[in-house]
Amino acid sequence: MMPLFFGFMRRKKKKSAREAKERLGAMLSTRKRSVPVEEILGEKISKESVGDVEHLIKRWAVERFKVGEKNIKVEFEEHNGYVVIITNITFD
Amino acid sequence: MEKVFVITSGKGGVGKTTITANLGCTLAKMGDKVCLIDADIGLKNLDVVLGLENRIIHTVVDVTTGRVKPEEALVRHKTLKSLYLLPASQIATKEMVSPEDMKRIVHELYPNFDYIIIDSPAGIERGFRNAVAAAETAIVVSTPDLPSISDADRVIGLLEGSGFDSEQIKLIVNRIKPKMVKRGEMLTKEDIVEVLAVQLLGLIPDTDEMVIATNRGIPVSLNGNEGVARTFENIARRLKGQPVNVEEDIPAEKLGFVEAFLRLFRRTRG
């Protein structure tokens, strides 16, 4: 009876490595990563219209990250004379 | 097979310089001709870890300014005659060296060495860009803690952005404490590899040996072939493409008398 009582009273502490892993997952899931545009578009970039470029990026992201197309948002911005393509991917 | 490596991390104090020195010593011990380049301009340490701080005449800045040729600035190791160091300058700044300078230096040294290992400074600015410019493979060092892993992830992203593919980025986890991992109080190698998604090159245990070796200016890999010296030998073999299991990097735990006795008792009961 006594060991059962003390076993019940002892609060189980969460291992700190598990906590660290959860925090790490949360920290790195929002990280930005630069991907060379040639990796996604290859030679096609000069020939395709903006709409097609958006489509190609979405198709690449669907395959690479296994997410639905509705989870991907592609935006084009101009920074210092360069076109910067910003792709936001929402993971479930 | 690649022969120009950069040891980098993002975060400072994770053991880049110690790993550079030990890897260089191990490869030289194996009979290879090795050149170590200290790219940490202004905060040089590699010469101190190797015990060569009193032998420096010229530095990497003397090479970039054209005062001497790269070979003329090299310092030969005291006991390992096939190990050389191109030291960094303490009074110069990182801006005095450019990525193009680094490529030129490595290009000139390339035919004369089996391996060239570049010690990168902490951070992701100019010093980092200089260090990675000429490398064929990047070895990212991380300790098993959150800030270090987070910075390693950032560095891996930058390396990928500058053209390194997944085969050219490898990971060393330094200062692993097997007992803490066992108790669930430290991230495991599997946790870290899963998050960083790069190939694991080696696991280095946290031991007193490393501190003592640095105090003496004699890298731990020169203290025989056991313990951490064996770990570096395993890493060097993997760099050469030889299959060595990562599990072999952590030396078997030495049990005290009481612990050994208790284990015997537990086994008998089980």
XYZ file of N, CA and C in Angstrom, chain B residues 148-247:
300
model
N 23.002 26.833 -30.038
C 23.997 26.344 -30.985
C 23.327 25.653 -32.186
N 22.297 24.853 -31.925
C 21.612 24.138 -33.015
C 20.871 25.140 -33.903
N 20.270 26.135 -33.271
C 19.552 27.158 -34.028
C 20.513 27.911 -34.957
N 21.704 28.273 -34.434
C 22.696 28.971 -35.268
C 23.236 28.055 -36.363
N 23.408 26.775 -36.030
C 23.884 25.813 -37.036
C 22.876 25.722 -38.182
N 21.595 25.751 -37.839
C 20.547 25.692 -38.863
C 20.621 26.915 -39.779
N 20.870 28.069 -39.173
C 20.988 29.309 -39.951
C 22.184 29.214 -40.910
N 23.311 28.713 -40.386
C 24.520 28.583 -41.197
C 24.300 27.588 -42.347
N 23.617 26.491 -42.058
C 23.341 25.494 -43.113
C 22.511 26.151 -44.221
N 21.537 26.971 -43.826
C 20.732 27.705 -44.806
C 21.597 28.618 -45.662
N 22.554 29.307 -45.033
C 23.446 30.218 -45.776
C 24.361 29.434 -46.712
N 24.832 28.292 -46.225
C 25.712 27.458 -47.064
C 24.951 26.957 -48.283
N 23.721 26.509 -48.063
C 22.893 26.037 -49.189
C 22.647 27.180 -50.172
N 22.419 28.366 -49.607
C 22.196 29.544 -50.447
C 23.416 29.912 -51.273
N 24.618 29.567 -50.754
C 25.817 29.915 -51.534
C 26.332 28.737 -52.354
N 25.495 27.740 -52.568
C 25.812 26.704 -53.544
C 26.256 25.358 -53.000
N 26.364 25.193 -51.692
C 26.744 23.876 -51.139
C 25.514 22.959 -51.212
N 25.707 21.747 -51.735
C 24.562 20.828 -51.756
C 24.622 19.911 -50.523
N 23.621 19.038 -50.385
C 23.513 18.238 -49.158
C 24.726 17.330 -48.937
N 25.406 16.931 -50.000
C 26.596 16.079 -49.871
C 27.796 16.870 -49.346
N 27.722 18.195 -49.523
C 28.892 19.026 -49.178
C 28.781 19.668 -47.789
N 27.702 19.345 -47.075
C 27.558 19.886 -45.710
C 27.482 18.716 -44.740
N 28.379 18.722 -43.767
C 28.398 17.637 -42.778
C 28.369 18.228 -41.366
N 27.941 17.413 -40.429
C 27.742 17.904 -39.064
C 28.618 17.149 -38.057
N 29.234 17.921 -37.146
C 29.901 17.300 -35.993
C 29.182 17.809 -34.749
N 28.728 16.898 -33.913
C 28.122 17.302 -32.640
C 29.205 17.185 -31.573
N 29.521 18.308 -30.965
C 30.613 18.359 -29.984
C 30.039 18.424 -28.566
N 30.816 17.981 -27.619
C 30.495 18.049 -26.184
C 29.235 17.276 -25.802
N 29.102 16.104 -26.379
C 27.999 15.210 -26.016
C 28.307 14.604 -24.641
N 27.303 14.563 -23.783
C 27.486 13.907 -22.477
C 26.585 12.673 -22.455
N 27.153 11.495 -22.723
C 26.338 10.278 -22.852
C 25.431 10.014 -21.655
N 25.928 10.333 -20.450
C 25.111 10.061 -19.256
C 23.864 10.943 -19.244
N 24.020 12.211 -19.645
C 22.867 13.124 -19.686
C 21.880 12.707 -20.776
N 22.429 12.245 -21.906
C 21.565 11.777 -23.001
C 20.734 10.594 -22.509
N 21.399 9.701 -21.794
C 20.755 8.495 -21.268
C 19.627 8.855 -20.300
N 19.861 9.899 -19.507
C 18.846 10.317 -18.532
C 17.725 11.141 -19.173
N 17.870 11.464 -20.448
C 16.856 12.277 -21.120
C 16.985 13.755 -20.810
N 18.198 14.165 -20.397
C 18.421 15.573 -20.059
C 19.258 16.286 -21.113
N 19.572 15.605 -22.204
C 20.319 16.240 -23.297
C 19.781 15.690 -24.612
N 19.716 16.543 -25.630
C 19.219 16.099 -26.940
C 20.104 14.976 -27.483
N 19.494 14.024 -28.137
C 20.273 12.909 -28.701
C 20.796 13.312 -30.079
N 21.725 12.531 -30.602
C 22.245 12.816 -31.943
C 21.122 12.709 -32.981
N 20.187 11.777 -32.737
C 19.063 11.597 -33.671
C 18.197 12.856 -33.709
N 17.945 13.457 -32.521
C 17.145 14.686 -32.447
C 17.793 15.786 -33.295
N 19.106 15.934 -33.123
C 19.825 17.035 -33.790
C 19.875 16.813 -35.303
N 20.155 15.581 -35.696
C 20.234 15.277 -37.134
C 18.862 15.446 -37.794
N 17.828 15.071 -37.075
C 16.462 15.197 -37.620
C 16.128 16.666 -37.908
N 16.511 17.532 -36.985
C 16.212 18.958 -37.139
C 17.079 19.597 -38.228
N 18.374 19.285 -38.230
C 19.282 19.960 -39.162
C 19.317 19.307 -40.552
N 18.890 18.076 -40.622
C 18.798 17.346 -41.900
C 20.089 17.387 -42.715
N 21.218 17.143 -42.033
C 22.496 16.994 -42.743
C 23.180 15.718 -42.260
N 24.177 15.318 -43.031
C 24.875 14.066 -42.718
C 25.760 14.218 -41.469
N 25.650 13.278 -40.546
C 26.437 13.328 -39.306
C 27.838 12.771 -39.563
N 28.842 13.617 -39.317
C 30.224 13.197 -39.557
C 30.873 12.633 -38.293
N 30.439 13.121 -37.135
C 31.041 12.615 -35.909
C 30.408 13.157 -34.654
N 30.675 12.428 -33.572
C 30.174 12.819 -32.243
C 31.381 12.920 -31.327
N 31.561 14.067 -30.690
C 32.723 14.206 -29.809
C 32.244 14.333 -28.367
N 32.667 13.423 -27.511
C 32.205 13.490 -26.116
C 32.852 14.642 -25.348
N 32.161 15.089 -24.331
C 32.673 16.155 -23.477
C 33.612 15.522 -22.444
N 34.892 15.796 -22.574
C 35.840 15.179 -21.631
C 36.818 16.212 -21.092
N 37.440 15.885 -19.964
C 38.457 16.762 -19.370
C 39.713 16.785 -20.245
N 39.925 15.695 -20.967
C 41.114 15.548 -21.825
C 41.317 16.768 -22.719
N 40.203 17.248 -23.292
C 40.258 18.349 -24.266
C 40.770 19.630 -23.595
N 40.285 19.910 -22.398
C 40.685 21.128 -21.681
C 42.171 21.055 -21.330
N 42.580 19.897 -20.828
C 43.982 19.719 -20.428
C 44.905 19.867 -21.645
N 44.485 19.279 -22.758
C 45.287 19.329 -23.987
C 45.444 20.766 -24.471
N 44.353 21.550 -24.417
C 44.421 22.943 -24.864
C 45.345 23.740 -23.949
N 45.287 23.491 -22.651
C 46.180 24.183 -21.711
C 47.640 23.940 -22.075
N 47.936 22.723 -22.519
C 49.320 22.351 -22.816
C 49.757 22.714 -24.228
N 48.793 23.095 -25.073
C 49.133 23.412 -26.464
C 49.470 22.160 -27.249
N 48.985 21.023 -26.761
C 49.197 19.752 -27.480
C 47.820 19.165 -27.756
N 47.362 19.213 -29.012
C 46.024 18.679 -29.310
C 45.839 17.259 -28.788
N 44.621 16.971 -28.338
C 44.310 15.690 -27.705
C 44.592 14.499 -28.631
N 44.534 14.746 -29.929
C 44.768 13.655 -30.889
C 46.232 13.212 -30.894
N 47.100 13.989 -30.252
C 48.505 13.578 -30.175
C 48.798 12.766 -28.915
N 47.744 12.580 -28.080
C 47.917 11.787 -26.850
C 47.535 10.326 -27.088
N 48.247 9.660 -27.915
C 47.976 8.233 -28.159
C 46.814 8.017 -29.105
N 46.229 6.823 -29.022
C 45.161 6.462 -29.965
C 43.866 6.088 -29.266
N 43.769 6.433 -27.985
C 42.556 6.049 -27.248
C 41.701 7.274 -26.935
N 40.508 7.045 -26.424
C 39.621 8.131 -26.007
C 39.239 9.047 -27.167
N 39.358 10.363 -26.940
C 38.952 11.330 -27.958
C 39.855 11.257 -29.200
N 41.100 10.855 -28.992
C 42.009 10.690 -30.140
C 41.420 9.678 -31.124
N 40.802 8.618 -30.583
C 40.167 7.600 -31.424
C 38.959 8.204 -32.162
N 38.225 9.070 -31.464
C 37.066 9.727 -32.079
C 37.507 10.528 -33.307
N 38.597 11.293 -33.156
C 39.079 12.093 -34.290
C 39.587 11.197 -35.421
N 40.145 10.071 -35.054
C 40.607 9.130 -36.080
C 39.398 8.623 -36.888
N 38.300 8.328 -36.176
C 37.079 7.882 -36.856
C 36.569 8.953 -37.822
N 36.575 10.216 -37.351
C 36.084 11.324 -38.184
C 36.970 11.467 -39.430
N 38.282 11.393 -39.214
C 39.212 11.512 -40.350
C 38.972 10.394 -41.368
N 38.713 9.202 -40.870
C 38.456 8.068 -41.780
C 37.178 8.308 -42.585
N 36.165 8.860 -41.929
C 34.906 9.151 -42.649
C 35.142 10.203 -43.730
N 36.001 11.194 -43.417
C 36.314 12.220 -44.425
C 36.992 11.599 -45.642
N 37.733 10.531 -45.385
C 38.417 9.844 -46.492
C 37.482 8.879 -47.212
N 36.237 8.820 -46.759
C 35.252 7.968 -47.424
C 35.168 6.559 -46.875
N 35.862 6.307 -45.749
C 35.813 4.952 -45.169
C 34.583 4.804 -44.269
N 33.912 3.657 -44.321
C 32.718 3.499 -43.486
C 33.080 3.171 -42.035
N 32.841 4.107 -41.148
C 33.082 3.886 -39.713
C 31.800 4.286 -38.984
N 31.271 3.382 -38.194
C 30.008 3.636 -37.498
C 30.145 4.791 -36.497
N 29.174 5.700 -36.502
C 29.214 6.866 -35.606
C 29.136 6.440 -34.131
N 28.503 5.310 -33.891
C 28.381 4.814 -32.502
C 29.756 4.581 -31.871
